[in-house]
Amino acid sequence: MIKVAIVGYGNLGRGVERSLKQNPDMELVGVFTRRAPETVETDGATAYHMQDLVAKKNEIDVCILCGGSATDLPVQTPEITQHFNTVDSFDTHAKIPEHFAAVDQVAKENHTVSVISTGWDPGLFSLNRLYAQAILPQGETYTFWGKGVSQGHSDALRRIEGIADATQYTIPNTEIIERLKAGEKLTLTTRDKHLRECFVVLEEGADEEKITEEIVTMPNYFSDYDTTVHFISQEELNRDHKAAPHGGTVLHTGTTHENTKQVIEYRLDLESNPEFTASVLVAYARAAVRLANEKQFGAFTVLDIAPKYLSPIDVETLRKELL
Ligand code: NDP
């Protein structure tokens, strides 16, 4: 039995608790939080304060770190990897090499394993980009996200004066995807690939026209996209736009000999982004424990780990059933 601790209990932490219930080779020791544990409502797991984590060292095989990428994980992953095998979902793409180097050093010094930046992107999408490019070097890879809720863009909307609440969807341009799959060679701009759709609740007296203008011209977030804005009531937003769906497509189109067209497509259609991401973290937690048992200490990403380490099924059976 693999003994697991959840560190940080937000959307992802809640998802890990659910996922562990579907994995009979794993057992949840508890949830560890920086908040007062009695204020954290779990789905049955015992909640402890973070300061009690290290004392439970002998009872835990791996910690699944569910903190945020912006400020939690850059601190928590190296700190906790001093004492435990860890898995995180660090998704600030540009800072992954830096995060990897910091965690790798700690893991090697302390004889632990840390799988960083797993989930779906970075994670399963990264793996599929690698497979596609290695197999069809004569080709192009495209990643399309959505339809899904972008937390960052929804937060940006909520920071605008006059907006009470908002949800933003990133929508892939399906016409472009079909044209690429049909073999067209296209030079794509940011605007060509995705659309942005905003559902906004206004504060009393706020001006629709002014706020629309402020949204569609917002640099970095909306100005490079075709953006539509819908004004709705809080009741409507709560009823129809509070779920966290996401997904996307990694598309690789290539040729082998002359014009022999080859298309690889990997697609995720997720009703709950955090629950799916959590399920990926749980599979990689199993891999982390196996690597530690083999004394392969250090930091790893999805690109470094052989697929057999993810499965609860022994490799002889996998060879019989999946090959
Ligand atoms: P949340 O904001 O829900 O949780 C982050 C942390 O905030 C928690 O660990 C928790 O720590 C604290 N927290 C949660 N709820 C509360 C609350 N009510 N009051 C005070 N503190 C709270 O983030 P998510 O779980 O949604 O996402 C975590 C990270 O996962 C994201 O930053 C993102 O980078 C990453 N991610 C990665 C993906 C991938 O594909 N690689 C996909 C999706 C997400 P504590 O319990 O210690 O207070």
mmCIF file of N, CA and C in Angstrom, residues 26 51 132 167 189-190 195-196 207 237 241 245 256 291 310:
data_model
loop_
_atom_site.group_PDB
_atom_site.id
_atom_site.type_symbol
_atom_site.label_atom_id
_atom_site.label_comp_id
_atom_site.label_asym_id
_atom_site.label_seq_id
_atom_site.Cartn_x
_atom_site.Cartn_y
_atom_site.Cartn_z
ATOM 1 N N MET A 26 -3.445 2.646 -3.051
ATOM 2 C CA MET A 26 -2.986 3.848 -2.362
ATOM 3 C C MET A 26 -3.910 4.182 -1.206
ATOM 4 N N GLN A 51 2.580 22.188 10.082
ATOM 5 C CA GLN A 51 3.735 22.034 10.968
ATOM 6 C C GLN A 51 3.836 20.622 11.552
ATOM 7 N N ALA A 132 5.219 13.014 -30.809
ATOM 8 C CA ALA A 132 4.893 13.412 -32.180
ATOM 9 C C ALA A 132 6.132 13.932 -32.911
ATOM 10 N N THR A 167 -16.624 35.000 -15.671
ATOM 11 C CA THR A 167 -15.993 33.741 -16.095
ATOM 12 C C THR A 167 -15.546 33.916 -17.542
ATOM 13 N N THR A 189 -1.430 33.294 -36.418
ATOM 14 C CA THR A 189 -1.199 34.293 -35.371
ATOM 15 C C THR A 189 -1.966 33.831 -34.130
ATOM 16 N N THR A 190 -1.712 34.484 -33.002
ATOM 17 C CA THR A 190 -2.443 34.194 -31.767
ATOM 18 C C THR A 190 -3.945 34.303 -32.012
ATOM 19 N N LEU A 195 -10.365 31.884 -29.589
ATOM 20 C CA LEU A 195 -11.279 33.003 -29.334
ATOM 21 C C LEU A 195 -11.460 33.089 -27.820
ATOM 22 N N ARG A 196 -11.875 34.259 -27.344
ATOM 23 C CA ARG A 196 -12.145 34.400 -25.914
ATOM 24 C C ARG A 196 -13.580 34.879 -25.720
ATOM 25 N N ASP A 207 -21.049 50.914 -16.700
ATOM 26 C CA ASP A 207 -21.389 51.181 -18.096
ATOM 27 C C ASP A 207 -20.911 50.041 -19.003
ATOM 28 N N LEU A 237 -24.808 33.450 -13.893
ATOM 29 C CA LEU A 237 -23.391 33.076 -13.816
ATOM 30 C C LEU A 237 -23.234 31.893 -12.867
ATOM 31 N N HIS A 241 -22.096 28.995 -15.217
ATOM 32 C CA HIS A 241 -20.676 29.252 -15.527
ATOM 33 C C HIS A 241 -19.743 29.119 -14.332
ATOM 34 N N PRO A 245 -14.646 23.274 -16.567
ATOM 35 C CA PRO A 245 -14.282 22.385 -17.668
ATOM 36 C C PRO A 245 -13.008 22.874 -18.354
ATOM 37 N N THR A 256 5.994 11.736 -44.286
ATOM 38 C CA THR A 256 7.095 10.780 -44.204
ATOM 39 C C THR A 256 7.845 10.787 -45.540
ATOM 40 N N LEU A 291 10.345 4.848 -8.179
ATOM 41 C CA LEU A 291 11.701 5.346 -8.486
ATOM 42 C C LEU A 291 12.523 5.431 -7.201
ATOM 43 N N LEU A 310 3.788 4.126 -14.049
ATOM 44 C CA LEU A 310 2.512 4.762 -13.691
ATOM 45 C C LEU A 310 1.433 3.758 -13.313
#
